[in-house]
N, CA and C atoms as an extended XYZ file, in Angstrom:
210
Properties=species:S:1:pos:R:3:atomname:S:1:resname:S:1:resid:I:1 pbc="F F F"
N        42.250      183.716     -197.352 N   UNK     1
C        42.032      185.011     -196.761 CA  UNK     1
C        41.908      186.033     -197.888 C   UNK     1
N        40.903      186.733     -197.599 N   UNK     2
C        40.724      187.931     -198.603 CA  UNK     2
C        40.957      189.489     -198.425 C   UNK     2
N        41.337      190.296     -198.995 N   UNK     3
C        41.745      191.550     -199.110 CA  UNK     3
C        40.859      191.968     -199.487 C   UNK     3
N        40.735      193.079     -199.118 N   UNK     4
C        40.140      194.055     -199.909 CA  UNK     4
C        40.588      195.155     -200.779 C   UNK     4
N        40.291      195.842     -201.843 N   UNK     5
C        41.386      196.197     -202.717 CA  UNK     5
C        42.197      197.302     -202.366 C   UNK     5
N        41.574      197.988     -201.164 N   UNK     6
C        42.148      199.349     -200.343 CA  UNK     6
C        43.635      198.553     -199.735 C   UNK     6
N        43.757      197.468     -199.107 N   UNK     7
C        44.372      196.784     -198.050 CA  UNK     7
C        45.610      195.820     -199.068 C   UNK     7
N        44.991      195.419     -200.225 N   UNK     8
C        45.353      194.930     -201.307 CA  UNK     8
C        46.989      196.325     -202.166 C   UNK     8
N        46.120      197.282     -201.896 N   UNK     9
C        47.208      197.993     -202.950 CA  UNK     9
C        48.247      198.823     -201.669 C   UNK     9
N        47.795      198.613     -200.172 N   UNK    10
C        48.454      198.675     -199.598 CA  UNK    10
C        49.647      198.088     -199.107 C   UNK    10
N        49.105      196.847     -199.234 N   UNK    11
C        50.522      196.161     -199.292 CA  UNK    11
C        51.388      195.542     -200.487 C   UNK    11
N        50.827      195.905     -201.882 N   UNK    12
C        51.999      196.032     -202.681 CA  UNK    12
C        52.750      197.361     -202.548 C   UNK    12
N        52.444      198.290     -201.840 N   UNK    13
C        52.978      199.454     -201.809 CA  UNK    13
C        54.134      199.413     -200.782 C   UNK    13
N        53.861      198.962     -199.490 N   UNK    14
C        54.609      198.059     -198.418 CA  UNK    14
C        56.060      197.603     -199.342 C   UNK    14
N        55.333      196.167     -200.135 N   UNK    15
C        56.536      195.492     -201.475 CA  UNK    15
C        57.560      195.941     -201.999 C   UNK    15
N        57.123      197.357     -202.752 N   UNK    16
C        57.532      197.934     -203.343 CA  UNK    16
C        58.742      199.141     -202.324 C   UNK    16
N        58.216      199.431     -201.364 N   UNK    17
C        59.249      200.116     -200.501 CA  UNK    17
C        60.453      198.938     -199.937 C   UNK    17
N        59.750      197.821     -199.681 N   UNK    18
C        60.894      196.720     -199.291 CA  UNK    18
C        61.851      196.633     -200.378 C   UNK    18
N        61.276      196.335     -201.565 N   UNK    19
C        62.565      195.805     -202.248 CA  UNK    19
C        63.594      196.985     -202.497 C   UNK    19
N        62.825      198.570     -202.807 N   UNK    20
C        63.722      199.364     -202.630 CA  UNK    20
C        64.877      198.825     -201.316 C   UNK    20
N        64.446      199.387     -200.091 N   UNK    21
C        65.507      199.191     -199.265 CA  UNK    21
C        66.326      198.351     -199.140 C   UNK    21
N        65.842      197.148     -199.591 N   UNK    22
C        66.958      195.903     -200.077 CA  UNK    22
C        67.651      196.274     -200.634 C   UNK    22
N        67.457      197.024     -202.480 N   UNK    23
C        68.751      197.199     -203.144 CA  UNK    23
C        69.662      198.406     -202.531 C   UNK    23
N        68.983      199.585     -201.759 N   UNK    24
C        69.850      200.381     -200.986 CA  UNK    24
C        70.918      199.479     -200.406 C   UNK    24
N        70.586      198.875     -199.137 N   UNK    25
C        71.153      198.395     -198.273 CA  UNK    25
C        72.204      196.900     -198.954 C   UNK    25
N        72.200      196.840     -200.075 N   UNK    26
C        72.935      196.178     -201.054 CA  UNK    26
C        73.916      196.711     -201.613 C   UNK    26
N        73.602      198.203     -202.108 N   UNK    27
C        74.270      199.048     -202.329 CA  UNK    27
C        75.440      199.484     -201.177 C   UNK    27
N        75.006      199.590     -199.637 N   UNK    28
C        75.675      199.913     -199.110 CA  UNK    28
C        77.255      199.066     -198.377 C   UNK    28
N        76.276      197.537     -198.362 N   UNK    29
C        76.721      196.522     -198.191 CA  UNK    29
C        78.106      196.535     -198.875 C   UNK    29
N        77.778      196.768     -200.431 N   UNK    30
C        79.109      196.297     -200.955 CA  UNK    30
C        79.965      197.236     -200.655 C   UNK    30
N        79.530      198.882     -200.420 N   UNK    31
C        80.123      199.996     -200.404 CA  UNK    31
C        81.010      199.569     -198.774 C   UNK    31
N        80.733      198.876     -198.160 N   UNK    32
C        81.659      198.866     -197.100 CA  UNK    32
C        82.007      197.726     -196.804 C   UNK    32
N        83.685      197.900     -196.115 N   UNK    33
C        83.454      196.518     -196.064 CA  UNK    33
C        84.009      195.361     -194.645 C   UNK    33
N        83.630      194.100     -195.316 N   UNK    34
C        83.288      193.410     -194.236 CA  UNK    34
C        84.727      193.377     -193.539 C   UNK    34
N        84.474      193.951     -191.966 N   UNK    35
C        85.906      193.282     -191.155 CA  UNK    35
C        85.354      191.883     -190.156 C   UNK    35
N        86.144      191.164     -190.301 N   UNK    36
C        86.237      189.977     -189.695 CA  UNK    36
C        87.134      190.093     -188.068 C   UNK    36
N        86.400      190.058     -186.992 N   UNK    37
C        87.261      190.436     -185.988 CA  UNK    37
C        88.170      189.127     -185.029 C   UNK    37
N        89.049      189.348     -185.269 N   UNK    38
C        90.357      187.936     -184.031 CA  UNK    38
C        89.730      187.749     -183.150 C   UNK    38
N        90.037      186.607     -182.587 N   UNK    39
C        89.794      186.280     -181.161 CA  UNK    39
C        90.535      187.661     -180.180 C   UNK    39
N        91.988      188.089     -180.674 N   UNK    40
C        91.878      189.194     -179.487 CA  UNK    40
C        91.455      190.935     -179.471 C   UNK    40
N        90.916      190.659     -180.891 N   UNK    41
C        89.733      191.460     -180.972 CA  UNK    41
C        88.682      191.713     -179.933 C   UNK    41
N        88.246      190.696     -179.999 N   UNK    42
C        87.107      190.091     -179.376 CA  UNK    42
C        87.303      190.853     -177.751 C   UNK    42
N        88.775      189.753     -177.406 N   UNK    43
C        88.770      190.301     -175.993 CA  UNK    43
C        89.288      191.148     -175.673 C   UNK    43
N        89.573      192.226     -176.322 N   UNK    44
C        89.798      193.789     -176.260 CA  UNK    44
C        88.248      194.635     -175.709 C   UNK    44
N        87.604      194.291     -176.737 N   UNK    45
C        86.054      194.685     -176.536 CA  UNK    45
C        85.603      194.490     -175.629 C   UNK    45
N        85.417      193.082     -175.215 N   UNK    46
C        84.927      192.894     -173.685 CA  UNK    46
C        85.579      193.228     -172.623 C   UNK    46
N        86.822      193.565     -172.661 N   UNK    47
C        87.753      194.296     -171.391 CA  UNK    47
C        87.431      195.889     -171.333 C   UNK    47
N        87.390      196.529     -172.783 N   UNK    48
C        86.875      197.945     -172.625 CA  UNK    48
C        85.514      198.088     -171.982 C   UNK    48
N        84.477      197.233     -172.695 N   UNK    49
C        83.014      197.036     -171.991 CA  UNK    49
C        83.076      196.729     -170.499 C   UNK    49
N        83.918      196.057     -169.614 N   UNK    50
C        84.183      195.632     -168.734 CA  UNK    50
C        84.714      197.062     -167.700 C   UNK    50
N        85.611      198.084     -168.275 N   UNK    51
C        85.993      199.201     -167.806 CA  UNK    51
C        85.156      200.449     -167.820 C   UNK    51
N        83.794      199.629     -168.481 N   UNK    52
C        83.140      200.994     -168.724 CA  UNK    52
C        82.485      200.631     -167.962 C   UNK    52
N        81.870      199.217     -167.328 N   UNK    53
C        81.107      199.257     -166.291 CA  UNK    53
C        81.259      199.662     -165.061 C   UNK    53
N        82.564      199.544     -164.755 N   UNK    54
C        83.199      199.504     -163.235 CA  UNK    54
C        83.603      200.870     -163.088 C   UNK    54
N        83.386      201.685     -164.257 N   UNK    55
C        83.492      203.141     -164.134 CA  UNK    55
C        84.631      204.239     -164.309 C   UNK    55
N        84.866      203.023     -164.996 N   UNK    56
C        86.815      203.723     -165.135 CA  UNK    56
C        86.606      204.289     -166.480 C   UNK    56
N        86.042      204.291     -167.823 N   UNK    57
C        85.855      205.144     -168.243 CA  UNK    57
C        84.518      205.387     -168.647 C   UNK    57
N        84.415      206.469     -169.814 N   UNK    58
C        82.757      206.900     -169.780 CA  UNK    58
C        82.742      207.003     -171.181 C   UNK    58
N        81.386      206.406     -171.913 N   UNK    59
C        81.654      206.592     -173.477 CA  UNK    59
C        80.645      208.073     -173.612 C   UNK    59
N        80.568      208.510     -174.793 N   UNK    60
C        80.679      209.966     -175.163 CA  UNK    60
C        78.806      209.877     -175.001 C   UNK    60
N        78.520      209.075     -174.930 N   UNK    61
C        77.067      208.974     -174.793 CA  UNK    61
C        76.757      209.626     -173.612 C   UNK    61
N        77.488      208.537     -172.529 N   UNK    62
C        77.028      208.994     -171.052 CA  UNK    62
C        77.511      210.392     -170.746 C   UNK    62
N        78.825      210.717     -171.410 N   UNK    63
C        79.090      212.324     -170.798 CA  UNK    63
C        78.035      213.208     -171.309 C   UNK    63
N        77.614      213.094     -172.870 N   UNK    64
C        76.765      214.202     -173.112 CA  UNK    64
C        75.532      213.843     -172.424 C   UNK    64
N        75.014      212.339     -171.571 N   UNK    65
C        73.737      212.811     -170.596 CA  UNK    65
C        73.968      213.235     -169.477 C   UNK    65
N        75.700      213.469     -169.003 N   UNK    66
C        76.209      213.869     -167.809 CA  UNK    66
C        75.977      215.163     -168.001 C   UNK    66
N        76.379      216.076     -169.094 N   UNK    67
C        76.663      217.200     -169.227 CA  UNK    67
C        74.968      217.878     -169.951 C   UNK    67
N        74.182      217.258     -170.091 N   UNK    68
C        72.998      217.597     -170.694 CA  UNK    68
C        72.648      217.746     -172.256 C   UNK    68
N        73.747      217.413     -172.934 N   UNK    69
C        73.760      217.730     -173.765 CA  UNK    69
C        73.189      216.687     -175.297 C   UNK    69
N        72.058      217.449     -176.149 N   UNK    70
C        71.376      216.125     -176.881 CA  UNK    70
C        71.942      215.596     -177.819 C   UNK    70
């Protein structure tokens, strides 16, 4: 398959923005760090997710589309 050299320097340009964001996101990577979550981690999360469906509580998302707010 052939390029043409317009399409050609377009996508080393593409390249060149990727590997940037790689070393960003490398950068950030190490800057934070990894938590490893328990099993009752786990089922903490899905019991809160579970209370948010059934309406018992509301995360800050839905109030500010309750309340209109962007």
């Amino acid at each position: 398959m052939k390029f043409k050299p317009k399409e050609a320097g377009m996508i080393k340009e593409l390249l060149k923005e990727i590997k940037e964001m790689d070393k960003r996101l490398s950068r950030v990577e190490r800057a934070v760090p990894v938590e490893i979550l328990t099993k009752s981690d786990l089922r903490a999360i899905k019991k809160s997710e579970e209370e948010i469906r059934k309406g018992k509580y509301v995360t800050a998302e839905q109030l500010k589309k309750e309340l209109g707010i962007k």
